[in-house]
Structures are given as C-alpha cells and as structure tokens.
XYZ file of C-alpha atoms in Angstrom:
496
model
C -27.907 29.066 -62.431
C -28.134 29.977 -59.452
C -24.476 29.499 -57.534
C -23.150 30.191 -54.461
C -19.530 29.494 -53.415
C -18.071 28.532 -49.585
C -14.782 30.509 -48.889
C -13.385 29.871 -45.138
C -16.226 30.368 -43.000
C -18.385 32.832 -46.019
C -20.935 32.522 -48.609
C -20.564 33.885 -51.347
C -23.805 34.681 -53.287
C -24.239 35.409 -57.464
C -27.112 36.708 -58.594
C -29.336 33.822 -60.160
C -29.347 34.482 -64.139
C -25.715 36.816 -64.426
C -23.764 34.970 -62.061
C -22.408 38.665 -61.053
C -21.657 38.387 -57.573
C -23.770 39.812 -54.840
C -22.732 40.155 -51.694
C -20.598 37.776 -48.933
C -21.873 36.272 -45.346
C -20.675 34.638 -42.878
C -21.390 30.806 -42.157
C -22.446 30.776 -38.307
C -20.281 28.418 -36.509
C -21.358 26.251 -33.016
C -19.570 29.281 -31.287
C -21.592 32.206 -33.030
C -25.107 30.107 -32.999
C -24.769 29.402 -29.158
C -24.149 32.940 -28.672
C -27.402 34.096 -30.394
C -29.434 31.427 -29.180
C -27.848 33.100 -25.296
C -28.948 36.469 -26.939
C -31.975 35.356 -27.822
C -32.692 33.346 -24.024
C -31.941 36.922 -22.311
C -34.288 38.674 -24.702
C -37.017 35.814 -24.467
C -37.647 36.817 -20.595
C -38.199 40.309 -21.536
C -40.518 39.504 -24.756
C -42.501 36.455 -22.355
C -43.003 39.616 -20.047
C -44.630 41.931 -21.487
C -48.527 41.656 -21.607
C -50.256 40.884 -24.604
C -50.861 44.458 -25.661
C -47.698 45.369 -25.781
C -46.433 42.365 -27.710
C -49.175 43.127 -30.115
C -48.094 47.016 -30.099
C -44.611 45.862 -31.231
C -45.405 43.637 -33.336
C -47.363 45.724 -35.307
C -44.597 48.092 -35.605
C -42.646 45.485 -36.699
C -45.203 44.676 -39.517
C -45.538 47.867 -40.388
C -41.415 48.350 -40.782
C -41.730 44.929 -43.218
C -44.682 46.550 -45.501
C -43.067 49.943 -45.612
C -40.076 48.481 -46.926
C -41.677 45.600 -49.716
C -40.046 47.373 -52.548
C -36.478 46.503 -51.215
C -37.166 43.518 -49.577
C -38.649 42.580 -52.762
C -35.964 43.616 -54.205
C -33.756 41.252 -52.276
C -35.925 38.369 -52.700
C -35.784 38.480 -57.047
C -31.781 39.271 -56.564
C -31.461 35.674 -54.735
C -34.017 34.140 -55.739
C -34.620 35.085 -60.341
C -38.143 34.726 -59.293
C -40.233 37.831 -60.953
C -40.727 40.847 -59.318
C -45.056 40.705 -59.024
C -43.989 36.821 -57.717
C -41.669 38.444 -54.932
C -44.114 41.156 -54.136
C -46.909 38.991 -53.595
C -45.282 36.419 -51.493
C -44.237 39.904 -48.821
C -47.922 41.251 -49.031
C -48.589 37.691 -48.293
C -46.277 37.227 -45.293
C -47.391 40.748 -44.270
C -51.087 39.439 -43.542
C -50.045 36.134 -41.582
C -47.939 38.732 -39.543
C -50.658 41.102 -38.675
C -53.468 38.319 -37.760
C -50.943 36.846 -35.511
C -50.670 39.793 -33.893
C -54.148 40.838 -33.083
C -55.243 37.406 -32.382
C -52.810 35.699 -30.017
C -53.937 37.444 -27.392
C -57.434 35.757 -27.879
C -56.124 32.532 -28.979
C -53.783 31.793 -25.899
C -55.490 32.863 -22.884
C -56.042 30.598 -20.365
C -59.725 29.290 -20.184
C -61.774 27.515 -18.225
C -62.640 23.494 -18.674
C -64.929 21.613 -17.182
C -64.245 19.283 -14.025
C -66.254 16.497 -14.544
C -68.343 14.402 -11.869
C -64.627 13.355 -10.290
C -62.945 15.991 -9.519
C -66.484 17.875 -9.259
C -64.296 19.942 -6.359
C -61.734 21.361 -8.444
C -62.102 24.010 -10.839
C -59.880 23.724 -14.028
C -58.162 25.794 -17.137
C -55.810 25.239 -19.740
C -53.369 28.106 -20.147
C -50.318 28.284 -23.153
C -47.083 29.935 -22.551
C -44.075 30.214 -24.605
C -41.841 27.748 -25.720
C -38.978 30.347 -24.832
C -36.192 30.255 -27.827
C -37.719 28.752 -31.088
C -34.939 28.476 -33.771
C -36.635 28.985 -37.398
C -34.914 27.502 -40.349
C -36.337 28.426 -43.868
C -36.046 27.486 -47.660
C -34.959 28.793 -50.328
C -37.910 29.140 -52.947
C -40.378 31.123 -50.407
C -37.576 33.297 -48.526
C -39.720 35.764 -46.939
C -43.772 33.590 -46.790
C -42.674 30.223 -45.886
C -39.911 30.999 -42.889
C -42.255 34.348 -41.669
C -45.250 31.921 -41.021
C -43.141 30.270 -38.566
C -41.924 33.405 -37.203
C -44.286 35.448 -37.143
C -46.498 33.028 -34.660
C -43.397 31.898 -32.765
C -43.309 35.872 -32.020
C -46.269 36.926 -31.203
C -47.002 33.484 -28.687
C -43.853 35.353 -26.733
C -41.072 33.334 -27.940
C -37.867 34.807 -29.172
C -36.405 33.462 -32.509
C -32.902 32.348 -33.944
C -33.300 32.518 -38.063
C -31.360 30.804 -40.169
C -32.506 31.146 -43.766
C -31.689 29.274 -46.463
C -27.640 29.294 -47.957
C -28.719 30.332 -50.911
C -31.702 33.630 -49.840
C -28.764 34.853 -46.732
C -29.535 38.629 -47.648
C -33.608 38.109 -47.039
C -33.085 36.844 -43.640
C -30.160 39.813 -43.029
C -33.186 42.008 -43.962
C -35.795 40.715 -41.727
C -33.691 40.491 -38.504
C -32.082 44.203 -39.435
C -35.666 45.424 -39.123
C -36.341 44.366 -35.911
C -33.341 45.180 -34.825
C -34.312 48.910 -35.847
C -36.845 48.981 -33.919
C -35.698 47.272 -30.676
C -32.330 47.637 -30.568
C -31.974 46.201 -26.808
C -34.021 43.088 -27.181
C -32.467 40.874 -30.180
C -36.098 39.046 -29.839
C -34.986 37.777 -33.350
C -32.267 37.163 -34.914
C -30.643 35.953 -37.848
C -27.794 33.489 -37.763
C -26.706 32.635 -41.848
C -24.876 29.609 -43.245
C -25.436 26.298 -44.883
C -26.013 22.841 -44.024
C -23.635 23.639 -40.511
C -25.190 26.419 -39.288
C -28.674 24.867 -39.421
C -26.965 21.375 -37.731
C -25.840 23.724 -35.220
C -29.117 25.645 -34.446
C -30.601 22.114 -33.647
C -28.157 21.425 -31.168
C -28.118 25.105 -29.338
C -30.231 24.251 -26.962
C -33.084 25.742 -28.646
C -36.739 25.029 -26.979
C -38.492 24.100 -30.400
C -36.874 24.140 -34.226
C -39.173 25.222 -37.037
C -38.243 23.625 -40.322
C -39.025 23.740 -43.943
C -37.194 21.484 -46.777
C -36.818 18.572 -48.637
C -38.254 15.368 -46.418
C -34.308 13.492 -46.465
C -33.376 17.070 -44.786
C -36.275 17.044 -42.476
C -35.412 13.695 -40.998
C -31.454 14.580 -40.185
C -33.273 17.906 -38.503
C -35.350 15.524 -36.586
C -32.469 13.580 -36.275
C -30.361 16.383 -34.244
C -33.455 17.305 -32.420
C -33.716 14.106 -30.978
C -30.553 13.951 -29.316
C -31.907 16.566 -26.643
C -36.019 15.831 -27.132
C -36.168 19.237 -28.835
C -39.813 19.314 -30.393
C -40.231 20.025 -34.002
C -42.589 21.095 -37.093
C -41.570 20.005 -40.338
C -42.648 20.584 -43.284
C -41.279 18.351 -45.873
C -42.523 19.258 -49.365
C -45.012 17.803 -51.692
C -46.409 15.845 -54.772
C -49.796 18.304 -54.517
C -52.247 17.160 -57.564
C -54.979 19.078 -58.818
C -58.971 17.290 -59.917
C -60.905 18.447 -62.370
C -64.456 16.399 -62.838
C -66.098 16.014 -65.716
C -68.828 18.739 -64.458
C -65.498 21.273 -63.900
C -65.560 24.506 -65.329
C -61.772 23.285 -67.859
C -61.106 26.737 -68.769
C -60.781 27.712 -65.404
C -58.995 24.599 -64.342
C -56.329 24.732 -66.879
C -55.430 28.784 -65.461
C -55.233 27.298 -62.164
C -52.947 24.360 -63.335
C -50.849 26.827 -65.073
C -50.410 29.102 -62.297
C -49.820 26.312 -59.632
C -47.550 24.159 -62.004
C -45.147 26.657 -63.429
C -45.607 30.204 -61.409
C -42.181 30.060 -59.428
C -40.300 27.831 -61.908
C -42.403 25.356 -60.618
C -40.492 25.532 -57.622
C -43.395 25.512 -54.800
C -44.295 23.053 -52.342
C -47.794 23.381 -52.416
C -48.642 23.897 -56.161
C -49.339 21.473 -58.789
C -47.271 18.844 -59.888
C -50.164 16.567 -60.920
C -53.408 16.488 -62.374
C -55.655 14.184 -62.914
C -58.895 14.900 -65.298
C -62.132 12.367 -65.657
C -61.634 11.277 -68.958
C -64.640 12.319 -70.779
C -63.694 15.779 -70.507
C -60.100 15.093 -70.775
C -59.236 15.968 -74.537
C -60.959 19.241 -73.719
C -58.858 19.964 -71.143
C -55.756 19.035 -72.394
C -55.710 21.099 -75.608
C -56.743 24.042 -73.337
C -53.904 22.976 -71.147
C -51.536 22.599 -73.650
C -52.628 26.245 -75.524
C -52.122 28.202 -72.162
C -49.110 26.066 -71.763
C -47.052 26.685 -75.157
C -48.115 30.999 -74.150
C -45.612 31.018 -71.203
C -42.049 31.704 -71.645
C -39.319 32.529 -68.533
C -36.941 35.018 -68.601
C -34.972 37.272 -66.841
C -37.115 40.224 -66.791
C -39.331 41.924 -63.814
C -43.105 41.461 -65.267
C -41.638 37.760 -67.135
C -44.362 35.339 -65.945
C -41.093 32.915 -64.013
C -37.789 32.911 -63.519
C -34.814 30.574 -63.633
C -34.232 28.062 -61.560
C -32.723 29.040 -57.936
C -30.456 26.425 -57.153
C -27.680 24.562 -59.290
C -28.773 21.248 -58.761
C -32.474 21.607 -59.829
C -32.233 21.414 -63.585
C -30.711 18.083 -63.190
C -33.881 16.717 -61.353
C -36.275 18.714 -63.432
C -34.360 16.268 -66.816
C -33.906 13.212 -64.815
C -38.093 13.076 -63.976
C -38.572 14.382 -67.697
C -36.572 11.642 -69.155
C -37.528 8.859 -67.176
C -41.328 10.166 -68.291
C -40.697 9.548 -71.745
C -38.156 6.531 -71.723
C -41.286 4.537 -70.088
C -43.958 5.610 -72.840
C -45.701 8.992 -71.565
C -45.845 11.815 -74.506
C -44.981 15.591 -73.918
C -47.752 17.589 -75.136
C -45.164 20.582 -74.959
C -41.780 20.848 -74.296
C -39.481 17.975 -73.476
C -35.843 17.509 -72.077
C -34.697 19.835 -74.306
C -36.667 22.233 -72.321
C -34.214 22.351 -69.450
C -31.874 25.572 -70.391
C -29.997 26.012 -67.655
C -30.253 28.669 -65.808
C -34.149 28.549 -67.104
C -36.238 25.579 -67.755
C -39.385 26.156 -70.065
C -42.960 24.507 -69.590
C -43.173 20.754 -70.185
C -46.818 19.199 -69.977
C -46.458 15.500 -69.749
C -49.763 13.148 -70.618
C -50.095 9.205 -70.409
C -47.349 9.523 -67.926
C -46.593 5.600 -65.402
C -47.968 6.067 -61.822
C -44.868 4.522 -60.671
C -41.987 7.119 -62.534
C -40.320 9.396 -61.123
C -42.260 12.609 -62.355
C -45.328 10.578 -60.023
C -43.858 9.570 -57.416
C -41.176 12.307 -56.356
C -40.889 16.360 -55.963
C -39.684 17.755 -59.271
C -39.971 21.197 -57.851
C -40.481 22.481 -61.940
C -42.320 23.795 -64.468
C -43.643 20.134 -65.272
C -46.926 19.239 -65.271
C -48.250 15.500 -65.713
C -51.694 15.404 -67.031
C -53.093 11.499 -66.708
C -56.821 10.682 -67.476
C -59.317 8.786 -64.715
C -62.441 6.965 -64.979
C -63.851 8.970 -62.586
C -63.551 10.963 -59.612
C -62.864 7.998 -56.956
C -59.677 6.852 -59.132
C -58.498 10.589 -59.448
C -58.462 10.508 -55.373
C -57.470 6.942 -55.013
C -54.015 8.020 -57.410
C -53.602 11.476 -55.701
C -53.477 9.849 -52.015
C -51.294 6.926 -53.802
C -47.953 9.166 -52.834
C -45.626 9.457 -49.580
C -46.392 13.218 -49.227
C -49.703 14.851 -47.968
C -49.105 18.211 -48.458
C -52.645 19.966 -50.302
C -54.572 19.236 -52.839
C -56.609 21.237 -55.282
C -60.440 20.318 -56.580
C -62.649 21.940 -59.570
C -65.803 20.851 -59.820
C -69.287 22.986 -60.223
C -70.486 21.201 -57.359
C -69.730 22.149 -53.752
C -71.080 19.312 -52.268
C -69.721 17.241 -53.930
C -66.506 19.153 -54.413
C -66.173 19.111 -50.222
C -66.959 15.555 -50.143
C -64.028 14.901 -52.402
C -61.921 17.828 -50.020
C -62.452 15.460 -47.116
C -61.263 12.285 -48.574
C -57.721 13.856 -49.658
C -54.664 12.689 -47.368
C -53.461 16.473 -47.451
C -52.859 19.170 -44.688
C -54.963 21.482 -47.182
C -57.356 21.533 -50.087
C -58.950 24.395 -52.614
C -61.976 23.958 -54.063
C -62.084 25.876 -57.211
C -58.566 27.570 -57.064
C -55.156 26.875 -56.511
C -53.638 27.936 -52.928
C -56.465 29.685 -52.230
C -55.385 28.952 -48.644
C -52.329 30.286 -48.631
C -53.694 34.327 -48.612
C -56.430 33.365 -45.457
C -54.292 33.893 -42.226
C -57.018 31.987 -39.843
C -56.503 28.285 -41.818
C -53.399 26.374 -40.075
C -50.917 25.113 -42.777
C -48.957 22.006 -42.726
C -48.881 18.334 -43.810
C -49.115 14.502 -43.381
C -46.177 11.482 -44.384
C -43.069 13.023 -45.978
C -44.901 16.719 -45.870
C -44.245 16.617 -41.830
C -45.876 17.666 -39.541
C -47.042 20.367 -36.856
C -48.816 23.367 -38.026
C -48.291 27.176 -38.962
C -50.546 29.901 -39.487
C -54.128 30.097 -37.719
C -54.724 29.960 -34.075
C -52.927 26.203 -34.558
C -50.285 27.867 -35.740
C -49.893 30.481 -32.383
C -50.413 26.669 -30.536
C -47.548 25.220 -32.069
C -45.730 27.622 -30.770
C -47.060 26.966 -27.078
C -46.428 25.038 -24.135
C -49.992 23.637 -22.802
C -50.034 24.411 -19.111
C -52.904 22.710 -16.869
C -53.891 24.359 -13.652
C -56.858 23.339 -11.145
C -57.861 24.886 -7.848
C -59.616 23.547 -5.351
C -63.111 25.018 -4.245
C -64.135 23.035 -1.200
C -62.858 19.256 0.267
C -64.907 16.565 -2.126
C -68.007 15.309 -0.779
C -65.824 11.311 -1.452
C -62.687 11.326 -0.425
C -60.681 8.891 -2.733
C -57.507 11.194 -3.479
C -55.905 10.300 -0.592
C -53.343 7.791 0.601
C -55.679 5.443 2.303
C -59.435 6.251 1.360
C -61.487 4.512 3.517
C -63.630 1.539 2.244
C -66.863 3.506 2.396
C -65.502 5.825 0.177
C -64.159 2.996 -2.243
C -67.650 1.561 -2.108
C -69.523 4.326 -2.808
C -67.125 5.732 -5.723
C -67.491 2.374 -7.462
C -71.350 2.743 -7.195
C -70.946 5.638 -9.115
C -68.340 4.074 -11.207
C -70.671 1.307 -12.500
C -74.274 3.952 -12.661
C -71.964 6.098 -15.139
C -69.875 3.870 -16.804
C -70.680 -0.220 -16.403
C -74.479 0.563 -17.745
C -75.150 -0.397 -21.209
C-alpha cells in the first residue's frame, strides 16, 4: 500500500508495494508559495515579452529534455504510483505529444484576427486577440502525475503564462523532476516552478494571487478549490473525475469491445478518471459479450513486476472504497462473475466483474477508481444512453458498433466531454482535441486550441476608420439621426 507520512513540514514518500522509503519533500507553507508566485510573476513578464517563435523554440527545447529523460521520469512515476513500466512510459509519451502540439500551434491559435463589425458599427474595424493571464497555478493528481497536469502546464506555458505547479502529495518527485528540467535550460527565468506539499499547500496556491487555477482531482476537492478561488474571483479549470460507461450495441465487434472494456476498466488498476467503470450491453448480445469479457478478465493478475498488466492501488484509502462498492453491490443482489470482495488484497486489487448491479448502488453511482467493471444488460441503445447519462458525472464515454453513422449519432446524445467510438480513450492521443467534462466532472478544457484559449484572456479591439454616416454614439444624438437609425432598425429586425 502506498503510504505517505507527514513529518514536521516534510512529506515522507514510500514505495507503494514494499513500503521502502523513497524520499522526503518539503511541505511548502503560505510564505513559500507566495514567494514562488512572486518569482513567477517576474518571470511571466519576460516570457510574455518573447515573440511566439521564441517561446516555441524554448518549449521545444524543454520538450526534448523531457523526452530525452523518459526512462528516468517513467522510473519515478513507477516508484511513486506502482504502475507498470509500459504504463509510465506511455504516459510520458502522450504528455510530450501534447506539449509538442501546444508549442507548435500556439501562434496560429492565439494570433490576432479580424472579425466583422456589423452594419451598426460599419465605420469600425474590429479584431480579437488572446493575451496571457500571467501566472497560472496547476494542482495535479496522483493517478497520471505526468500526463494530466502537463495538459494544463503545456498549454498555459504555450499561451505565454508562467506556471507554479503543485503535484499530488503522493507523486511530488514527478513534479520536482519536471521543474528541474526547465531550470536546467533557463536557470534565470523560473517560468515553471514546483511547490511540493499536501492540501494546505494547494489551498495556499489558490489564495496566492495567481491569475488562474487548473485543478484535477475529486469533485469534492474541486468544490473546495472553487470556494478558495471565489474569495478573489480567481478563475478555475476543474477536472473532477468520472463514472464513464461503454455501450455495446447488438452489431458491435464483441471481441474488440471486450478487449477495450478490460483495458479501460483494469488499466492502471482502474485508477483512470476517463476509463471504463460501467458497461451497458444490448440484451441480444449480452451473454456472448459477458463470456468473452469474463475469460479475458480472469487472465489478468496485478503485480509489482515492471511488465505486470497493472500494479497496486496508489493511495492507502482506495482499496477500502473498492471493497465498499463491491460489498454494497453484492448485498443488493448483484452477481460477481470474476472476483469478489476477497479480490481486495491491499496493496493490490484483483479484477472484479459484477453484473445485474442495481442502478442506484454505489458501484454505479459513485466513482470506484479501482479494477471493477459493472456490466448490465439493456433492452436497446436508447436505454443504454439513458443509463449512461443518469449520473452526476460527465467526463467521457465509449460506444462500440459497426455502424459509423449510428455510433456518431449515439455519441452526440451522451452527456460527456469526450466520446470514443470503437475504442476507449481514443481522444487521449489526439493533441488537437480538447478534454474536459460537465457536471461533477468539472468544466473548462485542456488540450487543443480550446486548451490554449483556456489559458488566455480574449481582448477586443476596435479602431475607427472614418466618422459614422449616422452619429448615434454620442451624448446627445440628433433627432434626425435617431429617426433614421430607428427606420433602419425596424427594417433589419422588425420584419417577419
């Protein structure tokens, strides 16, 4: 079990499997956080003052440094989270792809562009431009300690902001490593800094006069972050987890759908906010799908080896959550076709597949964040959509069907920020796509053009080309000017 012991102003991080002491880190207090933000404020002036080509060159140099250290960084991820080596390496590769895209496309996405003035302001030329906020605070999670926070870090940097990054208290070494690579390249310009610590450090960052906060974590903690930021009207981006579903239609490739469910539900020990926790299968293909899924899931065993399918639970409390959800489901009539309550053997949890699970049980309504799949039959795709949307979360979803048009139509009906058809997490490797959720899954976006604009302020600019033919934008417009304007108004907007 991963454990983290707090000493006076120190974090003592241990191996998630062996309990071996790994490292100690400071718990940054209010003064330390404010000092970091002050340094970032000064560095932000230098960074924003560079032209887009210079920022791109610097970001690509940073990208190369991160990519060149993939083995070292993946090793730190593995030592702090316990995930497989391949999982840690894939996480770094995906993060680098998004960093590369942000660096190469920021100039095009954020450049000033002309917009139509309209008839009323025909004498005005108009444009919109995007300018940096200044200093962005990023509070990262422990389940994907590189990929997830780097989505915000990369796009905030590419948009011209300085960043103060507070990694999870369970993965501080990852954040320190990322900041050190920047410092090695640009020691005189702390555009990217890290502050390590626990929840008090995150709260201090929210109150340290940053210009925006990007947070990933539970919906409950997201609300606390919003409350702290509301004190100073600091805008926020929130990614608050998910309870994502996979829909299997009668015409789907059942083997592919079952493999995807295993990957999305068991990968990273089920600790994936946009993974698969629920599966809804049309009744006509339910039994063959369940048989295939059961066979695949029974072959999976977690372990501490680098090549294990998945590793331990990362935090000490998560196995108890998994046990509670499985117990509740079974007590209320669900059937376990793979595993059961005894599959929870901290620090590992073996695969659990539940079926006939009541829709109001904790395993259906709450985020389990463990290697547990709830597989329920439905009459048709319409019922699958209704059940998928009957949750407070809305992060992502998956649909398996051989009919592309039908798949896209079903995707359009899901209350989710991202949908994959005939895959799970398909969008994660597409840097041009935005990512974010609705409801308890949060709001705001990272990645893609929307992610770049998320960390920019839109500024509108007009310049008068000539005096208006009808002068109404004045303290006392003439009667004739108002008469002609009203005639034009009625002609434009009053006709049926």
